């Protein structure tokens, strides 16, 4: 049974003050606490060795750790048993781990009535057991159940809770995930979302019961709080931060808590991430795979811009990444020495659009602030919105100030890793109104690009591994798949560096292949380029003549695998095609070895070159609004503007391919290109980062491998308005994940058999608002479709918007008779969804913001 994501509301709503005694400090005399905390934001993967090993280390080490698991938050014992299983996998002694009898309710997957455990929390035997532990872990679920299980009816601590405090003071580690993180602070957030917190919890009086349906359910929920267990005494904790877009609700909770607003930071922990609290050093270390949002509310103030509606101004937002540290006493940050400042050395320079929905590049908070603002010399400020279906909501404005900075490094191979400090955030009431745009003023230009079809080869024995970019060195499933297709560890692999301006990515990929078992002498970086590389004494631009070298062509024919690194895809095609557009001898040799059985692979730019029509520039909003351009302005055009197309190398002959798909929100760009230049009887493919689609030419089948998903776009039944550009009906969207397959000729989708259908068995039944930007939960396409539409019995359609100033697009995703979802837990207890055949309509709109 899936863990329900929606927290229940408790008996009161947080208003403009937290002076109530209910939220008094949980432990007035904590003394010198020698223990530590591991506070995880939820969705901790079994494979997240950093968190597991940190917890075990703080518990005394794998041999000495004695761990108690408290199951109270959950409705089943499954998550507790799974956590115990994971600890054993990481080396803990099974006999030294026990699930403690702490609960106020029965569990659905046992024959025992665990509701009787409530009466045992003052049992001396349980207290003695706890006092013999070196660690306690709280599983996820409903945080109020944990508190109720460990506190007595009069609000005082049970003997079991006193025992936990006792071992914590003496040196034990206390950990928890999701609900188990929420209980850590004095002020425990128990319900609500960002829009509901802003509308109903900071003195806004006119919004009660607005947007309430006949069933009494609303599109948003107000903030609610309760007294937590207070193990962390230095601020408010929230969890599932970025995935559920809870920054707004954390800001409101922190603002309305006077003690925390003035004295402490407030912390929002992402999924698959933990903040590790060292009480002795008064420091927090970020561990895991995402980040921790940190809010400084000390100078925040309430502002009123509309009648009976208020906002918040002058909030400082920081976002810390794994390896960063926070001194919570000094309210300062420390970063690994290899991270470099971005201020004054910004890498990006493009005009970032407002974050308005699932068409926004870098559409989650940390990525948006990193690429679109802090590491972007063209931007001084950026904005997002959150509103209900009537348009009543807020503008969220982010601004660089004198103390704003970013810190960057590569992590896990060549993934960008950012830390952000001191971005100003102002939240202002706004009303957003949309109307159909019947008379567009946009200058939409059709594509003049014409690409002769590559010859069809029915007898290709080789395969393709096409990765969407940001491929992690730790992504063993992708590396092992490529190596196996190349013939195993005896494979002979050539790396084509042409897309990049440096050899870093080629050297990194070679190093990774060696790590996964390929012999170093069997790997060569091929001298293929039409430009010079930075940091070398040789002028690699002279390599351009190598494309017709008989010697190099002969070497290529002896390879079993060829890999194209990322960068600028036009540099690859420019390094392998003659001036007249014909194939060079080396490109002919690549084709020859591919047809005979070699695997061709590539990431990012190395993926873009795979199809015959190559997408080389533009974003979704630019492609839908302005169409196509015949000119190319280097890498900056990959982030914005109309679409730019060139002829690719055509190794994949069954449709269009796009990459960095979800992170750069390229669905609109792929749709526009597929409609004008694609074969509507073929699917088009959008590949996420750290993910690959493996093409088996013999079986005409694609398999998903890696950590994200592949979006399938089917335009076979699309309807358009010939007099109005980018007005589409009946686009069909599917999202498939690792273990899923699709037939590239019949378009039949085969779902991983471990997944179960959600149709007529939907887990949720909720009224949901539109996806509007950085304060909207489930901001990436697949999760938006999964949680808000496919696995939600109450939803028949959901909306998202993309707009800039007074023009934009309304996206309506609809359930069709063929729609279905498939769900399973993967990597521990992470929800994993596949989405099949959702209908999408896109309509141009006019936008008015007041």
PDB file of N, CA, C and O in Angstrom, residues 736-791:
ATOM      1  N   UNK A 736       7.432   6.637 -19.635  1.00  0.00           N
ATOM      2  CA  UNK A 736       7.832   5.291 -19.234  1.00  0.00           C
ATOM      3  C   UNK A 736       9.151   5.359 -18.472  1.00  0.00           C
ATOM      4  O   UNK A 736       9.977   6.242 -18.695  1.00  0.00           O
ATOM      5  N   UNK A 737       9.346   4.417 -17.559  1.00  0.00           N
ATOM      6  CA  UNK A 737      10.460   4.454 -16.623  1.00  0.00           C
ATOM      7  C   UNK A 737      11.287   3.174 -16.726  1.00  0.00           C
ATOM      8  O   UNK A 737      10.916   2.243 -17.443  1.00  0.00           O
ATOM      9  N   UNK A 738      12.428   3.109 -16.018  1.00  0.00           N
ATOM     10  CA  UNK A 738      13.284   1.922 -16.120  1.00  0.00           C
ATOM     11  C   UNK A 738      12.524   0.612 -15.935  1.00  0.00           C
ATOM     12  O   UNK A 738      11.736   0.454 -15.007  1.00  0.00           O
ATOM     13  N   UNK A 739      12.779  -0.306 -16.857  1.00  0.00           N
ATOM     14  CA  UNK A 739      12.082  -1.588 -16.867  1.00  0.00           C
ATOM     15  C   UNK A 739      10.942  -1.636 -17.853  1.00  0.00           C
ATOM     16  O   UNK A 739      10.462  -2.709 -18.218  1.00  0.00           O
ATOM     17  N   UNK A 740      10.466  -0.464 -18.315  1.00  0.00           N
ATOM     18  CA  UNK A 740       9.415  -0.398 -19.324  1.00  0.00           C
ATOM     19  C   UNK A 740      10.020  -0.472 -20.723  1.00  0.00           C
ATOM     20  O   UNK A 740      11.193  -0.113 -20.931  1.00  0.00           O
ATOM     21  N   UNK A 741       9.201  -0.894 -21.697  1.00  0.00           N
ATOM     22  CA  UNK A 741       9.657  -1.012 -23.075  1.00  0.00           C
ATOM     23  C   UNK A 741       8.568  -0.498 -24.024  1.00  0.00           C
ATOM     24  O   UNK A 741       7.390  -0.436 -23.661  1.00  0.00           O
ATOM     25  N   UNK A 742       8.971  -0.155 -25.246  1.00  0.00           N
ATOM     26  CA  UNK A 742       8.015   0.256 -26.266  1.00  0.00           C
ATOM     27  C   UNK A 742       8.486  -0.268 -27.611  1.00  0.00           C
ATOM     28  O   UNK A 742       9.687  -0.253 -27.925  1.00  0.00           O
ATOM     29  N   UNK A 743       7.544  -0.759 -28.417  1.00  0.00           N
ATOM     30  CA  UNK A 743       7.845  -1.202 -29.772  1.00  0.00           C
ATOM     31  C   UNK A 743       7.841   0.015 -30.688  1.00  0.00           C
ATOM     32  O   UNK A 743       6.854   0.749 -30.751  1.00  0.00           O
ATOM     33  N   UNK A 744       8.934   0.252 -31.401  1.00  0.00           N
ATOM     34  CA  UNK A 744       9.067   1.494 -32.151  1.00  0.00           C
ATOM     35  C   UNK A 744       8.309   1.488 -33.472  1.00  0.00           C
ATOM     36  O   UNK A 744       8.181   2.534 -34.112  1.00  0.00           O
ATOM     37  N   UNK A 745       7.787   0.357 -33.874  1.00  0.00           N
ATOM     38  CA  UNK A 745       6.969   0.322 -35.088  1.00  0.00           C
ATOM     39  C   UNK A 745       5.478   0.234 -34.767  1.00  0.00           C
ATOM     40  O   UNK A 745       4.673   0.961 -35.350  1.00  0.00           O
ATOM     41  N   UNK A 746       5.095  -0.614 -33.811  1.00  0.00           N
ATOM     42  CA  UNK A 746       3.672  -0.714 -33.453  1.00  0.00           C
ATOM     43  C   UNK A 746       3.255   0.307 -32.395  1.00  0.00           C
ATOM     44  O   UNK A 746       2.068   0.523 -32.183  1.00  0.00           O
ATOM     45  N   UNK A 747       4.226   0.900 -31.697  1.00  0.00           N
ATOM     46  CA  UNK A 747       4.017   1.869 -30.607  1.00  0.00           C
ATOM     47  C   UNK A 747       3.397   1.227 -29.365  1.00  0.00           C
ATOM     48  O   UNK A 747       2.917   1.917 -28.471  1.00  0.00           O
ATOM     49  N   UNK A 748       3.418  -0.093 -29.296  1.00  0.00           N
ATOM     50  CA  UNK A 748       2.888  -0.791 -28.127  1.00  0.00           C
ATOM     51  C   UNK A 748       3.836  -0.612 -26.942  1.00  0.00           C
ATOM     52  O   UNK A 748       5.041  -0.809 -27.052  1.00  0.00           O
ATOM     53  N   UNK A 749       3.268  -0.235 -25.797  1.00  0.00           N
ATOM     54  CA  UNK A 749       4.042  -0.017 -24.579  1.00  0.00           C
ATOM     55  C   UNK A 749       3.897  -1.236 -23.674  1.00  0.00           C
ATOM     56  O   UNK A 749       2.785  -1.703 -23.404  1.00  0.00           O
ATOM     57  N   UNK A 750       5.017  -1.754 -23.209  1.00  0.00           N
ATOM     58  CA  UNK A 750       5.024  -2.886 -22.287  1.00  0.00           C
ATOM     59  C   UNK A 750       5.580  -2.399 -20.953  1.00  0.00           C
ATOM     60  O   UNK A 750       6.732  -1.983 -20.866  1.00  0.00           O
ATOM     61  N   UNK A 751       4.748  -2.435 -19.928  1.00  0.00           N
ATOM     62  CA  UNK A 751       5.115  -1.897 -18.616  1.00  0.00           C
ATOM     63  C   UNK A 751       5.795  -2.972 -17.772  1.00  0.00           C
ATOM     64  O   UNK A 751       5.446  -4.159 -17.840  1.00  0.00           O
ATOM     65  N   UNK A 752       6.759  -2.545 -16.992  1.00  0.00           N
ATOM     66  CA  UNK A 752       7.424  -3.423 -16.036  1.00  0.00           C
ATOM     67  C   UNK A 752       6.371  -4.241 -15.277  1.00  0.00           C
ATOM     68  O   UNK A 752       5.474  -3.676 -14.645  1.00  0.00           O
ATOM     69  N   UNK A 753       6.430  -5.570 -15.324  1.00  0.00           N
ATOM     70  CA  UNK A 753       5.387  -6.397 -14.692  1.00  0.00           C
ATOM     71  C   UNK A 753       5.294  -6.235 -13.181  1.00  0.00           C
ATOM     72  O   UNK A 753       4.293  -6.644 -12.580  1.00  0.00           O
ATOM     73  N   UNK A 754       6.297  -5.610 -12.557  1.00  0.00           N
ATOM     74  CA  UNK A 754       6.236  -5.391 -11.106  1.00  0.00           C
ATOM     75  C   UNK A 754       5.234  -4.297 -10.745  1.00  0.00           C
ATOM     76  O   UNK A 754       4.845  -4.166  -9.579  1.00  0.00           O
ATOM     77  N   UNK A 755       4.803  -3.521 -11.733  1.00  0.00           N
ATOM     78  CA  UNK A 755       3.897  -2.404 -11.464  1.00  0.00           C
ATOM     79  C   UNK A 755       2.442  -2.836 -11.582  1.00  0.00           C
ATOM     80  O   UNK A 755       2.094  -3.713 -12.376  1.00  0.00           O
ATOM     81  N   UNK A 756       1.590  -2.186 -10.786  1.00  0.00           N
ATOM     82  CA  UNK A 756       0.155  -2.476 -10.805  1.00  0.00           C
ATOM     83  C   UNK A 756      -0.603  -1.291 -11.394  1.00  0.00           C
ATOM     84  O   UNK A 756      -0.211  -0.132 -11.239  1.00  0.00           O
ATOM     85  N   UNK A 757      -1.703  -1.575 -12.060  1.00  0.00           N
ATOM     86  CA  UNK A 757      -2.507  -0.538 -12.703  1.00  0.00           C
ATOM     87  C   UNK A 757      -3.213   0.324 -11.668  1.00  0.00           C
ATOM     88  O   UNK A 757      -3.701  -0.170 -10.643  1.00  0.00           O
ATOM     89  N   UNK A 758      -3.277   1.630 -11.937  1.00  0.00           N
ATOM     90  CA  UNK A 758      -4.011   2.537 -11.049  1.00  0.00           C
ATOM     91  C   UNK A 758      -5.459   2.733 -11.499  1.00  0.00           C
ATOM     92  O   UNK A 758      -6.268   3.265 -10.739  1.00  0.00           O
ATOM     93  N   UNK A 759      -5.785   2.351 -12.689  1.00  0.00           N
ATOM     94  CA  UNK A 759      -7.115   2.621 -13.238  1.00  0.00           C
ATOM     95  C   UNK A 759      -8.201   1.915 -12.440  1.00  0.00           C
ATOM     96  O   UNK A 759      -8.133   0.705 -12.208  1.00  0.00           O
ATOM     97  N   UNK A 760      -9.173   2.684 -11.982  1.00  0.00           N
ATOM     98  CA  UNK A 760     -10.263   2.233 -11.120  1.00  0.00           C
ATOM     99  C   UNK A 760      -9.754   1.735  -9.770  1.00  0.00           C
ATOM    100  O   UNK A 760     -10.487   1.090  -9.016  1.00  0.00           O
ATOM    101  N   UNK A 761      -8.499   2.049  -9.505  1.00  0.00           N
ATOM    102  CA  UNK A 761      -7.907   1.725  -8.215  1.00  0.00           C
ATOM    103  C   UNK A 761      -7.042   2.887  -7.753  1.00  0.00           C
ATOM    104  O   UNK A 761      -6.005   2.706  -7.132  1.00  0.00           O
ATOM    105  N   UNK A 762      -7.506   4.120  -8.075  1.00  0.00           N
ATOM    106  CA  UNK A 762      -6.718   5.316  -7.772  1.00  0.00           C
ATOM    107  C   UNK A 762      -6.539   5.466  -6.266  1.00  0.00           C
ATOM    108  O   UNK A 762      -7.471   5.249  -5.495  1.00  0.00           O
ATOM    109  N   UNK A 763      -5.346   5.869  -5.880  1.00  0.00           N
ATOM    110  CA  UNK A 763      -5.030   5.993  -4.463  1.00  0.00           C
ATOM    111  C   UNK A 763      -5.543   7.301  -3.876  1.00  0.00           C
ATOM    112  O   UNK A 763      -5.897   7.370  -2.710  1.00  0.00           O
ATOM    113  N   UNK A 764      -5.574   8.340  -4.691  1.00  0.00           N
ATOM    114  CA  UNK A 764      -5.974   9.666  -4.220  1.00  0.00           C
ATOM    115  C   UNK A 764      -7.345  10.037  -4.767  1.00  0.00           C
ATOM    116  O   UNK A 764      -7.775   9.552  -5.820  1.00  0.00           O
ATOM    117  N   UNK A 765      -7.997  10.918  -4.041  1.00  0.00           N
ATOM    118  CA  UNK A 765      -9.257  11.492  -4.508  1.00  0.00           C
ATOM    119  C   UNK A 765      -9.304  12.917  -3.980  1.00  0.00           C
ATOM    120  O   UNK A 765      -9.876  13.190  -2.925  1.00  0.00           O
ATOM    121  N   UNK A 766      -8.703  13.821  -4.723  1.00  0.00           N
ATOM    122  CA  UNK A 766      -8.501  15.182  -4.241  1.00  0.00           C
ATOM    123  C   UNK A 766      -8.775  16.198  -5.334  1.00  0.00           C
ATOM    124  O   UNK A 766      -8.552  15.939  -6.517  1.00  0.00           O
ATOM    125  N   UNK A 767      -9.203  17.348  -4.913  1.00  0.00           N
ATOM    126  CA  UNK A 767      -9.334  18.476  -5.810  1.00  0.00           C
ATOM    127  C   UNK A 767      -7.966  19.143  -5.908  1.00  0.00           C
ATOM    128  O   UNK A 767      -7.342  19.437  -4.893  1.00  0.00           O
ATOM    129  N   UNK A 768      -7.468  19.343  -7.108  1.00  0.00           N
ATOM    130  CA  UNK A 768      -6.141  19.928  -7.276  1.00  0.00           C
ATOM    131  C   UNK A 768      -6.231  21.182  -8.134  1.00  0.00           C
ATOM    132  O   UNK A 768      -7.063  21.290  -9.035  1.00  0.00           O
ATOM    133  N   UNK A 769      -5.360  22.123  -7.834  1.00  0.00           N
ATOM    134  CA  UNK A 769      -5.290  23.345  -8.605  1.00  0.00           C
ATOM    135  C   UNK A 769      -4.330  23.195  -9.768  1.00  0.00           C
ATOM    136  O   UNK A 769      -3.706  22.153  -9.965  1.00  0.00           O
ATOM    137  N   UNK A 770      -4.157  24.244 -10.547  1.00  0.00           N
ATOM    138  CA  UNK A 770      -3.232  24.188 -11.682  1.00  0.00           C
ATOM    139  C   UNK A 770      -1.788  24.142 -11.218  1.00  0.00           C
ATOM    140  O   UNK A 770      -1.465  24.578 -10.113  1.00  0.00           O
ATOM    141  N   UNK A 771      -0.936  23.606 -12.063  1.00  0.00           N
ATOM    142  CA  UNK A 771       0.497  23.665 -11.808  1.00  0.00           C
ATOM    143  C   UNK A 771       0.998  25.013 -12.288  1.00  0.00           C
ATOM    144  O   UNK A 771       0.883  25.343 -13.468  1.00  0.00           O
ATOM    145  N   UNK A 772       1.546  25.795 -11.374  1.00  0.00           N
ATOM    146  CA  UNK A 772       1.794  27.197 -11.673  1.00  0.00           C
ATOM    147  C   UNK A 772       3.242  27.629 -11.567  1.00  0.00           C
ATOM    148  O   UNK A 772       3.569  28.749 -11.940  1.00  0.00           O
ATOM    149  N   UNK A 773       4.114  26.790 -11.027  1.00  0.00           N
ATOM    150  CA  UNK A 773       5.502  27.224 -10.894  1.00  0.00           C
ATOM    151  C   UNK A 773       6.166  26.618  -9.690  1.00  0.00           C
ATOM    152  O   UNK A 773       5.857  25.497  -9.266  1.00  0.00           O
ATOM    153  N   UNK A 774       7.062  27.374  -9.078  1.00  0.00           N
ATOM    154  CA  UNK A 774       7.950  26.828  -8.057  1.00  0.00           C
ATOM    155  C   UNK A 774       7.253  26.477  -6.753  1.00  0.00           C
ATOM    156  O   UNK A 774       7.818  25.751  -5.933  1.00  0.00           O
ATOM    157  N   UNK A 775       6.053  26.988  -6.522  1.00  0.00           N
ATOM    158  CA  UNK A 775       5.303  26.645  -5.302  1.00  0.00           C
ATOM    159  C   UNK A 775       4.243  25.587  -5.576  1.00  0.00           C
ATOM    160  O   UNK A 775       3.392  25.326  -4.734  1.00  0.00           O
ATOM    161  N   UNK A 776       4.272  24.972  -6.758  1.00  0.00           N
ATOM    162  CA  UNK A 776       3.329  23.901  -7.083  1.00  0.00           C
ATOM    163  C   UNK A 776       3.981  22.548  -6.857  1.00  0.00           C
ATOM    164  O   UNK A 776       5.071  22.289  -7.388  1.00  0.00           O
ATOM    165  N   UNK A 777       3.327  21.668  -6.108  1.00  0.00           N
ATOM    166  CA  UNK A 777       3.903  20.334  -5.892  1.00  0.00           C
ATOM    167  C   UNK A 777       4.050  19.554  -7.198  1.00  0.00           C
ATOM    168  O   UNK A 777       3.352  19.817  -8.173  1.00  0.00           O
ATOM    169  N   UNK A 778       4.957  18.589  -7.193  1.00  0.00           N
ATOM    170  CA  UNK A 778       5.142  17.660  -8.304  1.00  0.00           C
ATOM    171  C   UNK A 778       5.374  18.430  -9.611  1.00  0.00           C
ATOM    172  O   UNK A 778       4.645  18.288 -10.583  1.00  0.00           O
ATOM    173  N   UNK A 779       6.435  19.248  -9.612  1.00  0.00           N
ATOM    174  CA  UNK A 779       6.656  20.172 -10.714  1.00  0.00           C
ATOM    175  C   UNK A 779       7.163  19.549 -11.994  1.00  0.00           C
ATOM    176  O   UNK A 779       7.097  20.176 -13.030  1.00  0.00           O
ATOM    177  N   UNK A 780       7.699  18.317 -11.949  1.00  0.00           N
ATOM    178  CA  UNK A 780       8.132  17.693 -13.187  1.00  0.00           C
ATOM    179  C   UNK A 780       6.961  16.931 -13.797  1.00  0.00           C
ATOM    180  O   UNK A 780       6.061  16.463 -13.105  1.00  0.00           O
ATOM    181  N   UNK A 781       6.980  16.805 -15.111  1.00  0.00           N
ATOM    182  CA  UNK A 781       5.808  16.359 -15.864  1.00  0.00           C
ATOM    183  C   UNK A 781       5.250  15.025 -15.377  1.00  0.00           C
ATOM    184  O   UNK A 781       4.047  14.905 -15.110  1.00  0.00           O
ATOM    185  N   UNK A 782       6.104  13.998 -15.270  1.00  0.00           N
ATOM    186  CA  UNK A 782       5.591  12.659 -14.933  1.00  0.00           C
ATOM    187  C   UNK A 782       4.923  12.641 -13.568  1.00  0.00           C
ATOM    188  O   UNK A 782       3.846  12.056 -13.398  1.00  0.00           O
ATOM    189  N   UNK A 783       5.524  13.318 -12.589  1.00  0.00           N
ATOM    190  CA  UNK A 783       4.940  13.296 -11.250  1.00  0.00           C
ATOM    191  C   UNK A 783       3.668  14.132 -11.189  1.00  0.00           C
ATOM    192  O   UNK A 783       2.716  13.784 -10.483  1.00  0.00           O
ATOM    193  N   UNK A 784       3.633  15.225 -11.911  1.00  0.00           N
ATOM    194  CA  UNK A 784       2.415  16.034 -12.018  1.00  0.00           C
ATOM    195  C   UNK A 784       1.279  15.190 -12.588  1.00  0.00           C
ATOM    196  O   UNK A 784       0.164  15.157 -12.048  1.00  0.00           O
ATOM    197  N   UNK A 785       1.554  14.472 -13.675  1.00  0.00           N
ATOM    198  CA  UNK A 785       0.515  13.634 -14.283  1.00  0.00           C
ATOM    199  C   UNK A 785       0.141  12.474 -13.370  1.00  0.00           C
ATOM    200  O   UNK A 785      -1.028  12.085 -13.301  1.00  0.00           O
ATOM    201  N   UNK A 786       1.109  11.924 -12.644  1.00  0.00           N
ATOM    202  CA  UNK A 786       0.842  10.757 -11.799  1.00  0.00           C
ATOM    203  C   UNK A 786      -0.023  11.108 -10.600  1.00  0.00           C
ATOM    204  O   UNK A 786      -1.118  10.564 -10.415  1.00  0.00           O
ATOM    205  N   UNK A 787       0.457  12.033  -9.772  1.00  0.00           N
ATOM    206  CA  UNK A 787      -0.223  12.324  -8.518  1.00  0.00           C
ATOM    207  C   UNK A 787      -1.510  13.116  -8.721  1.00  0.00           C
ATOM    208  O   UNK A 787      -2.502  12.880  -8.026  1.00  0.00           O
ATOM    209  N   UNK A 788      -1.493  14.063  -9.659  1.00  0.00           N
ATOM    210  CA  UNK A 788      -2.638  14.968  -9.777  1.00  0.00           C
ATOM    211  C   UNK A 788      -3.704  14.486 -10.749  1.00  0.00           C
ATOM    212  O   UNK A 788      -4.843  14.932 -10.683  1.00  0.00           O
ATOM    213  N   UNK A 789      -3.366  13.567 -11.660  1.00  0.00           N
ATOM    214  CA  UNK A 789      -4.344  13.135 -12.662  1.00  0.00           C
ATOM    215  C   UNK A 789      -4.556  11.632 -12.653  1.00  0.00           C
ATOM    216  O   UNK A 789      -5.633  11.153 -12.292  1.00  0.00           O
ATOM    217  N   UNK A 790      -3.553  10.869 -13.023  1.00  0.00           N
ATOM    218  CA  UNK A 790      -3.742   9.450 -13.294  1.00  0.00           C
ATOM    219  C   UNK A 790      -4.089   8.655 -12.044  1.00  0.00           C
ATOM    220  O   UNK A 790      -4.928   7.752 -12.084  1.00  0.00           O
ATOM    221  N   UNK A 791      -3.469   8.979 -10.905  1.00  0.00           N
ATOM    222  CA  UNK A 791      -3.745   8.236  -9.668  1.00  0.00           C
ATOM    223  C   UNK A 791      -4.655   9.027  -8.741  1.00  0.00           C
ATOM    224  O   UNK A 791      -4.607   8.874  -7.526  1.00  0.00           O
TER     225      UNK A 791
END
